[in-house]
Tab-separated table of C-alpha atoms and ligand atoms in Angstrom:
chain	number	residue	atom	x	y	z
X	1	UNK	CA	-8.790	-5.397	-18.504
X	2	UNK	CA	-5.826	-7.392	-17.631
X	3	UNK	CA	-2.860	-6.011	-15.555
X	4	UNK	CA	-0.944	-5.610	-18.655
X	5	UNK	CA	-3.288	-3.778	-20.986
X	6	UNK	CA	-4.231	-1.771	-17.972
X	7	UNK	CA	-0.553	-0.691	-17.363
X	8	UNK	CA	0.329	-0.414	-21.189
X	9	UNK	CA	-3.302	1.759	-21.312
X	10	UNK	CA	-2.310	4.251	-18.331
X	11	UNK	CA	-5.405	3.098	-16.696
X	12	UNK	CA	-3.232	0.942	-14.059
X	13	UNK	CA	-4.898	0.801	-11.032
X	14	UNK	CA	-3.214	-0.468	-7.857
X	15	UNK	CA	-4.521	-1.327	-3.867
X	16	UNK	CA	-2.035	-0.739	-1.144
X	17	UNK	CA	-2.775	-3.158	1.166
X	18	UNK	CA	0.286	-1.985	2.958
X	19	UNK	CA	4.112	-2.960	3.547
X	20	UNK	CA	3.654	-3.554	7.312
X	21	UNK	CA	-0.202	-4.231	7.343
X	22	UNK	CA	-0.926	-7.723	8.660
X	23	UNK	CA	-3.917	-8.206	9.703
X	24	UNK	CA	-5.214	-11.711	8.011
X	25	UNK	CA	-9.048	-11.703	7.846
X	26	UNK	CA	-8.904	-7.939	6.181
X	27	UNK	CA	-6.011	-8.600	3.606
X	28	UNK	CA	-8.045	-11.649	2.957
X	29	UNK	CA	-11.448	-9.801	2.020
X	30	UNK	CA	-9.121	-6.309	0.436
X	31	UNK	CA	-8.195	-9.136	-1.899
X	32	UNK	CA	-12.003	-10.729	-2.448
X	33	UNK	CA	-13.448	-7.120	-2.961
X	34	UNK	CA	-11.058	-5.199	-5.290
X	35	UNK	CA	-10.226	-8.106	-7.290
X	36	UNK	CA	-14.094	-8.663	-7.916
X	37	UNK	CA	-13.629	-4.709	-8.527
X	38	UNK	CA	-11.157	-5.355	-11.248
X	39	UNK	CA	-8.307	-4.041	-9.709
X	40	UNK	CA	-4.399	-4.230	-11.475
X	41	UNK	CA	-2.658	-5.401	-8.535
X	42	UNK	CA	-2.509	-6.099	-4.487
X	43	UNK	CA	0.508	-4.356	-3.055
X	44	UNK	CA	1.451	-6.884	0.446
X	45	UNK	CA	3.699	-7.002	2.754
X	46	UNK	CA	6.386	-9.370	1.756
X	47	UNK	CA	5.470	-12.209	4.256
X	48	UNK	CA	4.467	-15.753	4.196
X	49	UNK	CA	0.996	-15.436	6.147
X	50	UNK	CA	0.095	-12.445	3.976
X	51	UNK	CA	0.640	-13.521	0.521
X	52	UNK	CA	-1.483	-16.602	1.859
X	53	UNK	CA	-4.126	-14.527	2.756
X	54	UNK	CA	-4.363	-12.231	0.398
X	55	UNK	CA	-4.428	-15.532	-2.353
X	56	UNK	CA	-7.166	-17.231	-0.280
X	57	UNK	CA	-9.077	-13.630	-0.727
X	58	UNK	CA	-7.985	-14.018	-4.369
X	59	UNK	CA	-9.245	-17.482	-4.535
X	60	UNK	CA	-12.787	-16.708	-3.348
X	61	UNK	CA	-12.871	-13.797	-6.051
X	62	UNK	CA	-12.034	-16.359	-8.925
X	63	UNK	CA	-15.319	-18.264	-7.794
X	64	UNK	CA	-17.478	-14.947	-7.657
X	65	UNK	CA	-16.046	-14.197	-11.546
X	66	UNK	CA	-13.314	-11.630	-11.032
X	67	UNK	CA	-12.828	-10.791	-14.215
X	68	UNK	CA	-9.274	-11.146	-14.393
X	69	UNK	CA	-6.280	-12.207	-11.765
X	70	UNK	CA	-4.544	-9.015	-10.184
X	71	UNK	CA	-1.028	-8.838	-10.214
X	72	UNK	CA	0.099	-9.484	-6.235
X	73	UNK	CA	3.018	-7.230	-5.765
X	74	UNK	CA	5.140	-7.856	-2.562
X	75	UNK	CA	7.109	-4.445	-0.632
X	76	UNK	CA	10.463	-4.578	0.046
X	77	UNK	CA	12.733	-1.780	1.441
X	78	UNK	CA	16.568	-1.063	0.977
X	79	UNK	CA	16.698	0.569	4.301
X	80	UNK	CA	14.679	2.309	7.330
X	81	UNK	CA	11.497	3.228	5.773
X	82	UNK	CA	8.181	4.638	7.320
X	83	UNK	CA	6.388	2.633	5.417
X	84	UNK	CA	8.207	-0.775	7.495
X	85	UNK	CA	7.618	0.264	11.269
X	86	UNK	CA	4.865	-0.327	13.699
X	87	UNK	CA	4.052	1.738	16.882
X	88	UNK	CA	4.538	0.769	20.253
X	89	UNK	CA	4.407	2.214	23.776
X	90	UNK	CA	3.815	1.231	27.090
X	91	UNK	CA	0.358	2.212	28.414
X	92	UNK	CA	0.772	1.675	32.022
X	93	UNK	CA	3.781	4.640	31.735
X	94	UNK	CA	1.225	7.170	30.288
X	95	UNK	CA	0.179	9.573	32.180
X	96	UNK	CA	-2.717	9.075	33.592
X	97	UNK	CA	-4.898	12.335	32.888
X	98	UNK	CA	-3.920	12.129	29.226
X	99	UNK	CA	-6.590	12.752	27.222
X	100	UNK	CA	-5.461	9.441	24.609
X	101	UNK	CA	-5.214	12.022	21.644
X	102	UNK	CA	-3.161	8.724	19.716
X	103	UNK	CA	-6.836	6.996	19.471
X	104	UNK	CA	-9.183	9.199	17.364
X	105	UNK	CA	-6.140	9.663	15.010
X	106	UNK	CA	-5.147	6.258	14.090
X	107	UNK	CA	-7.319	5.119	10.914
X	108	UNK	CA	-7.046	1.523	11.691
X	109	UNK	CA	-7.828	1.869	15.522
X	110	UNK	CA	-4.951	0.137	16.318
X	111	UNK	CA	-4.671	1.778	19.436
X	112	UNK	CA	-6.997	0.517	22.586
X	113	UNK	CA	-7.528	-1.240	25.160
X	114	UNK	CA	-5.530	-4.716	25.271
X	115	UNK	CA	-5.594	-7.667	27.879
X	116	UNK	CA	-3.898	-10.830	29.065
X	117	UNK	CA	-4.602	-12.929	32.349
X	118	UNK	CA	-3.596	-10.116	34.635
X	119	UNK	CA	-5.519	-7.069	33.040
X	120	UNK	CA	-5.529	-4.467	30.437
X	121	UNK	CA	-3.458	-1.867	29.366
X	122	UNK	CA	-3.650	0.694	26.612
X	123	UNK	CA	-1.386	-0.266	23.258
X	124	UNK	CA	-0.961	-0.866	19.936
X	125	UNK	CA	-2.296	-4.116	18.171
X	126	UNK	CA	0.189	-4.808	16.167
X	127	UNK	CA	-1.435	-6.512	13.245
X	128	UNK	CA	-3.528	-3.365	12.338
X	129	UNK	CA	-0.908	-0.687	12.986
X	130	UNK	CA	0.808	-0.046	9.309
X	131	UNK	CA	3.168	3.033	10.514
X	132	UNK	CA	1.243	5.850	9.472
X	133	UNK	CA	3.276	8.151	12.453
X	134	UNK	CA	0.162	10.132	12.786
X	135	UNK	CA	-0.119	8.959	16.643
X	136	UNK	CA	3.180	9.842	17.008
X	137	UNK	CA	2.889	13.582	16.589
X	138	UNK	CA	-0.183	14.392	18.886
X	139	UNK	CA	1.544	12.182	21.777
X	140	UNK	CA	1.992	14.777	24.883
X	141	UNK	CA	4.930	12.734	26.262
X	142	UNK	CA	6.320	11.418	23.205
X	143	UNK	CA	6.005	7.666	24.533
X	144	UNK	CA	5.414	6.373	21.575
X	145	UNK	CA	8.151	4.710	19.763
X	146	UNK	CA	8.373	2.799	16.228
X	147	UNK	CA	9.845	-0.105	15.715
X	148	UNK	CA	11.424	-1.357	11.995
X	149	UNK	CA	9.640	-4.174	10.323
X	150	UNK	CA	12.460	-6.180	8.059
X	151	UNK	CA	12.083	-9.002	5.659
X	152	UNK	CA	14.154	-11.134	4.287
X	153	UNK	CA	14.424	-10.077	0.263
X	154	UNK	CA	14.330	-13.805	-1.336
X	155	UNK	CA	12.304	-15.854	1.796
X	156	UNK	CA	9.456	-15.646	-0.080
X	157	UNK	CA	11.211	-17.543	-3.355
X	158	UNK	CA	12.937	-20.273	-1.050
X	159	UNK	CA	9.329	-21.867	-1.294
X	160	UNK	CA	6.289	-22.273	-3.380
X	161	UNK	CA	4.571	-18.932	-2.812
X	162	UNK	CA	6.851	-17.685	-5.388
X	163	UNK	CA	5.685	-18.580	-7.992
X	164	UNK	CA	2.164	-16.859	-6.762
X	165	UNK	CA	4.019	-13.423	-6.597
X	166	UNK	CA	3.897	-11.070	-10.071
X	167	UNK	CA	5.486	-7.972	-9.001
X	168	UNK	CA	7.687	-6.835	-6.409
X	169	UNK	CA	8.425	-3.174	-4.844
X	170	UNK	CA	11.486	-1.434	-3.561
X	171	UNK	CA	10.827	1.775	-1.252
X	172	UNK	CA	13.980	3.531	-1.416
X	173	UNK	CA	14.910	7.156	0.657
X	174	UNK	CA	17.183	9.953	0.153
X	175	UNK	CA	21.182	8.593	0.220
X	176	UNK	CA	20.434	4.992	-0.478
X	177	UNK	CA	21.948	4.806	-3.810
X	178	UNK	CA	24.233	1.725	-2.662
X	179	UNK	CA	21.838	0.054	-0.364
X	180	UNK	CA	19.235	0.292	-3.486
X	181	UNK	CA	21.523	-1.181	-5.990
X	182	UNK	CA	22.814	-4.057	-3.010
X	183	UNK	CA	19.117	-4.622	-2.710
X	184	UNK	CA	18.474	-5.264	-6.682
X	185	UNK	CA	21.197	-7.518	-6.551
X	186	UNK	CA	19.963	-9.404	-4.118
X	187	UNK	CA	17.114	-9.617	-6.123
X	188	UNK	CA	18.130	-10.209	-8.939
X	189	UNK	CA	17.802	-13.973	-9.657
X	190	UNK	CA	13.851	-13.620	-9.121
X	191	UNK	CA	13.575	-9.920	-11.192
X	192	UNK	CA	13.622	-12.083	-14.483
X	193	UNK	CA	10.786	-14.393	-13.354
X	194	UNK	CA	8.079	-11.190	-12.467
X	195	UNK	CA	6.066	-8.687	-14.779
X	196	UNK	CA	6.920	-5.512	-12.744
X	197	UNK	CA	9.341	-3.864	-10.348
X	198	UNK	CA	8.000	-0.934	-8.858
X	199	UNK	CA	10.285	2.083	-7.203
X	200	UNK	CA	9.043	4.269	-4.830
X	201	UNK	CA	10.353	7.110	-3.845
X	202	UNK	CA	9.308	10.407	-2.105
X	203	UNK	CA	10.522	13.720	-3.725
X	204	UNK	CA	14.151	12.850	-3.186
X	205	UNK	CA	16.685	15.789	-3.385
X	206	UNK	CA	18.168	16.523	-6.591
X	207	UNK	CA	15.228	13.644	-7.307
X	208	UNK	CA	16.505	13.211	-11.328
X	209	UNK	CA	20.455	12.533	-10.421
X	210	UNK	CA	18.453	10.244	-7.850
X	211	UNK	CA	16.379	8.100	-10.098
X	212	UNK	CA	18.988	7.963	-12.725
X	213	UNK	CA	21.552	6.786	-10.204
X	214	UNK	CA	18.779	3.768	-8.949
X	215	UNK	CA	18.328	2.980	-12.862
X	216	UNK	CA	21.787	2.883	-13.631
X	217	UNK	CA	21.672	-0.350	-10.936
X	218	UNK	CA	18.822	-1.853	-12.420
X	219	UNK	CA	20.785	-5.120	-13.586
X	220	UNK	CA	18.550	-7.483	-14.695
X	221	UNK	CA	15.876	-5.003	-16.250
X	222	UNK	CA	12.691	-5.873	-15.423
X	223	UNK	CA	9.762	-7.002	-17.824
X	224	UNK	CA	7.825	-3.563	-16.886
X	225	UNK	CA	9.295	-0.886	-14.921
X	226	UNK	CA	7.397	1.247	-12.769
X	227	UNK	CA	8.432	4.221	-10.848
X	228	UNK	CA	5.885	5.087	-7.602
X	229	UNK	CA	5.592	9.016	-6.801
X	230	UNK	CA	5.047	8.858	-2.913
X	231	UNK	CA	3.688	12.580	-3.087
X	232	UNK	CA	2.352	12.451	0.211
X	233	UNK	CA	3.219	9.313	2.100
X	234	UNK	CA	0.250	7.692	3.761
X	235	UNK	CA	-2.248	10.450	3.136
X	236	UNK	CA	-5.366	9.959	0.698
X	237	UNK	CA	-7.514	9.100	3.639
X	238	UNK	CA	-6.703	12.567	5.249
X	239	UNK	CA	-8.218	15.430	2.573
X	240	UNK	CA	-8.617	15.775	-0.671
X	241	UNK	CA	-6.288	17.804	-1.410
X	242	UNK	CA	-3.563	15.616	-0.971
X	243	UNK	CA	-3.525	14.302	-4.134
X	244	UNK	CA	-2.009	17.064	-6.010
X	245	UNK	CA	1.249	16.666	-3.904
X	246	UNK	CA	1.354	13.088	-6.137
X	247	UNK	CA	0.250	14.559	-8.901
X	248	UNK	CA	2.667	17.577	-9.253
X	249	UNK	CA	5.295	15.166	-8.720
X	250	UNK	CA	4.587	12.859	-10.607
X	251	UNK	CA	4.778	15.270	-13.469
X	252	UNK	CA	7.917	15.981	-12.640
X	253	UNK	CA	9.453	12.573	-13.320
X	254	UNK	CA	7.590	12.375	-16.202
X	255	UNK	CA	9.441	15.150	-17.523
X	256	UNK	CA	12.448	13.281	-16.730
X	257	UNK	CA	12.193	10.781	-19.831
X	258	UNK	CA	13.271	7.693	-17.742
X	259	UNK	CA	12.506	4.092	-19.142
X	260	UNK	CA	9.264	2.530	-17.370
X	261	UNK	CA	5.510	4.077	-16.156
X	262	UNK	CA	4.819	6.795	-13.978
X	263	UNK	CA	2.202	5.978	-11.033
X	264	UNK	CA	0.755	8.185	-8.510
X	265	UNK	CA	0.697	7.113	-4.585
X	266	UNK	CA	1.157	9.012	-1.357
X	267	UNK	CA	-1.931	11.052	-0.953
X	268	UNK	CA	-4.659	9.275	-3.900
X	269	UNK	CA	-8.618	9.654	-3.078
X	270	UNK	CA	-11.438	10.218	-5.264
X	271	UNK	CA	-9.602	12.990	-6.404
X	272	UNK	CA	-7.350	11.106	-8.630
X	273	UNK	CA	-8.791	10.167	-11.824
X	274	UNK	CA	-9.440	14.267	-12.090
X	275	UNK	CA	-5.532	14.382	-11.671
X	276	UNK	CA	-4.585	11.422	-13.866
X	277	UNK	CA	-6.921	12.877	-16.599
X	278	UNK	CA	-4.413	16.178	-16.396
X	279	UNK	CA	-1.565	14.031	-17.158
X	280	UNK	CA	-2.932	11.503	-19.531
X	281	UNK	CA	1.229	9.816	-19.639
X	282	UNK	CA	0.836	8.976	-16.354
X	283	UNK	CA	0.145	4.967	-16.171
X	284	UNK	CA	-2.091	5.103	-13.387
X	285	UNK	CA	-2.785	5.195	-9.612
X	286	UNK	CA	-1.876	3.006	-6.472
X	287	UNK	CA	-4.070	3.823	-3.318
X	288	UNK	CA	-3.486	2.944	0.064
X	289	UNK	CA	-5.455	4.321	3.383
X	290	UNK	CA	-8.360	5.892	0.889
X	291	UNK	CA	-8.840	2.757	-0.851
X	292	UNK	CA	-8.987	0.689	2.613
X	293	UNK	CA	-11.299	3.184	4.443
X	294	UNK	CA	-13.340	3.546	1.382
X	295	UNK	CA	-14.760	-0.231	2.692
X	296	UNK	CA	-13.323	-0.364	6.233
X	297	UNK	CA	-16.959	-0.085	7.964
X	298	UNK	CA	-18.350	-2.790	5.383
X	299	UNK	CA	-15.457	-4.839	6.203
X	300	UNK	CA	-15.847	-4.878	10.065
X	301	UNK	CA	-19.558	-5.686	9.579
X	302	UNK	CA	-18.878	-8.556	7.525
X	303	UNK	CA	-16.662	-10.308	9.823
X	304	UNK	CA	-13.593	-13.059	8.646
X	305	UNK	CA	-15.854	-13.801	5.884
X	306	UNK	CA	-16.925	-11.054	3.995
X	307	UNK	CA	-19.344	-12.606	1.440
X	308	UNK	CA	-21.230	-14.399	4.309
X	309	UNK	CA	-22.988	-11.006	4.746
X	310	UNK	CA	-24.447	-10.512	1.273
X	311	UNK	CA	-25.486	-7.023	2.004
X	312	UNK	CA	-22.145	-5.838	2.798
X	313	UNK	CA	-20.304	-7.949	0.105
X	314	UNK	CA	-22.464	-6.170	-2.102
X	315	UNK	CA	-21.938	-2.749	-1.071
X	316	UNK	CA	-17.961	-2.933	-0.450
X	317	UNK	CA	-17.969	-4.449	-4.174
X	318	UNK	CA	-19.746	-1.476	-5.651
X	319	UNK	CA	-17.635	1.142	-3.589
X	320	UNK	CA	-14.134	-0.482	-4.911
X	321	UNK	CA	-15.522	-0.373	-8.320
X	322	UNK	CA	-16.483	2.772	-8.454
X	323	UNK	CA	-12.521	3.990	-7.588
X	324	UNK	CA	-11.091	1.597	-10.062
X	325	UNK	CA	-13.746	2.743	-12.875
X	326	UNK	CA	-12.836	6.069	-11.933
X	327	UNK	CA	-9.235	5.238	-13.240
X	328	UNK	CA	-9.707	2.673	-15.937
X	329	UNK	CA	-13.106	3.139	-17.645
X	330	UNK	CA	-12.067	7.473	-17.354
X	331	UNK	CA	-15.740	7.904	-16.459
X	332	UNK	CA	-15.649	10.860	-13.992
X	333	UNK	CA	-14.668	10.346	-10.378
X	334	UNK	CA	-17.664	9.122	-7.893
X	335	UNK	CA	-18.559	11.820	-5.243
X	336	UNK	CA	-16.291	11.185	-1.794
X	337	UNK	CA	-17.791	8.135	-0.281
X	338	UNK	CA	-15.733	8.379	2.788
X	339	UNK	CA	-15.654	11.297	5.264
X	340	UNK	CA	-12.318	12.990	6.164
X	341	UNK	CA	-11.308	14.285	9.547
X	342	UNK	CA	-12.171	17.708	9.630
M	1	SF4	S1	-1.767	5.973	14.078
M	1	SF4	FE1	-0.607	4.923	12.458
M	1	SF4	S2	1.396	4.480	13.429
M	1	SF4	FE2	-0.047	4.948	15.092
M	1	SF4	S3	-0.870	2.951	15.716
M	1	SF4	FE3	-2.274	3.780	14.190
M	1	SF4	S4	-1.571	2.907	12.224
M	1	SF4	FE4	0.097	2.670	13.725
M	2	SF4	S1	-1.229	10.196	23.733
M	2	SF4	FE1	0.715	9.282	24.411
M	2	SF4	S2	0.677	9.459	26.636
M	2	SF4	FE2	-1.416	9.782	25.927
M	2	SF4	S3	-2.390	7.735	26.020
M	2	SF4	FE3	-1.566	7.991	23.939
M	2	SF4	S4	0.487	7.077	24.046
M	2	SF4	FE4	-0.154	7.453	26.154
């Protein structure tokens, strides 16, 4: 199913590979294993060495038979978003009976023990961190700090890789009417070369006078609209029941009427395609942590290479495909194939 009949079918199906995610080897084999998987699109962060990556992992697939070319959608923001940070601190000013509560939480272990010619210290790897906040809230001392990841809208178009990129997202937040319509008009000379702009937005007050006010700036309209319920941000990979926060809102902007498709983030698991078979008008499902932990372990055995290790290829290939049936073929969803913190 191509990205288009699977977005004009509601069974759009969409991996998060994350806004400030940048670690190269992993985007690299994300991109091998869910587009073998049959996935809609790659969601990236919007910078050179990423898009590379995540085409080389594209490339690979095209040799294995994907079945069809994703999408690759790039994320943009039109202001401070959490979904653009990374964490830092300073290990040598934490205390040093703490307990390092920030480690078991993070889901990409970003946070260890680093070194350079003089020693180690305890810290965040950049590359891995993606600005979930979760090690922020369970830090004693509060040293932990985040700091905003920016890019520059159009860099990406000043050069070839371009012409490589399908879809692009804006994350607004509450208040940014202007800085959303500045940022489409920045934007605009590319929006008429791409298939989709996606909007995502978390449940926004007075979230209808909200949306209406960021389509009433959408000069050039794109191809295919798509508006991104952040229900929960950065949850599926915590419980289950996080899903439904996507879900109920989602319904709500259905309700709205507005132009475009509806598609569920912030908080998707295996629980999904139960949710998106509720609301058959909703065009699909984007998933982020769930769909990345779903094959992190695979992924870490496998090394830079992930089809070097045939067992693990294999495996991380059937796991993605199972999620992505479970939203385009509407078989019912697999059993949870990851285990959530209790
Ligand atoms: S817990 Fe989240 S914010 Fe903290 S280091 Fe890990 S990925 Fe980054
Ligand atoms: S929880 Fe806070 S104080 Fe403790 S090790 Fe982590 S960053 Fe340092």
């Amino acid at each position: 199913m191509t990205p288009e009949e699977a977005l004009r079918s509601h069974r759009w199906c969409k991996l998060i590979v994350g806004a400030s995610y940048h670690h190269v080897p992993a985007i690299r084999n994300l991109a091998l294993v869910y587009g073998l998987a049959g996935v809609s699109c790659l969601d990236v962060a919007a910078d050179p060495a990423i898009v590379r990556a995540a085409l080389a992992g594209l490339d690979v697939a095209q040799r294995w038979g994907m079945p069809h070319r994703p999408w690759l959608m790039v994320s943009l923001n039109d202001g401070e978003d959490p979904h653009f940070r990374k964490a830092v601190f300073e290990g040598d000013r934490c205390p040093p009976d703490c307990a390092q509560p920030c480690r078991p939480v993070c889901p990409t272990q970003a946070i260890g023990w680093l070194q350079n010619g003089t020693g180690e210290w305890l810290g965040v790897t950049a590359d891995l961190c993606y600005g979930c906040g979760r090690c922020l809230t369970v830090c004693p001392p509060q040293r932990i700090e985040t700091v905003p990841q920016t890019y520059d809208p159009l860099a990406l178009w000043r050069g070839p890789l371009g012409s490589e990129i399908q879809a692009i997202e804006i994350h607004t937040q509450p208040d940014r009417e202007t800085a959303f319509a500045e940022c489409w008009a920045r934007l605009a000379p590319v929006i008429p070369q791409l298939r989709a702009v996606s909007v995502s937005f978390p449940d926004l007050p007075d979230l209808e006078s909200a949306l209406r006010a960021r389509l009433a700036a959408m000069h050039p309209f794109p191809e295919h609209l798509i508006w991104q319920v952040d229900g929960r941000p950065m949850s599926g990979d915590i419980g289950r029941g996080t899903s439904h926060a996507a879900a109920k809102l989602g319904t709500r902007v259905l309700a709205m009427g507005l132009p475009g498709f509806v598609q569920l983030a912030g908080g998707t698991n295996d629980r999904t395609p139960q949710d998106l078979a509720a609301a058959p008008a909703l065009a699909g499902a984007a998933f982020g942590g769930y769909g990345r932990t779903l094959v992190a372990d695979l992924l870490a055995r496998g090394g830079d290479h992930l089809e070097t290790d045939a067992e693990a290829f294999t495996a991380a290939i059937a796991r993605a495909k199972q999620l992505v049936t479970a939203v385009q073929g509407g078989t019912p969803p697999s059993p949870p194939q990851i285990c959530y913190p209790a």
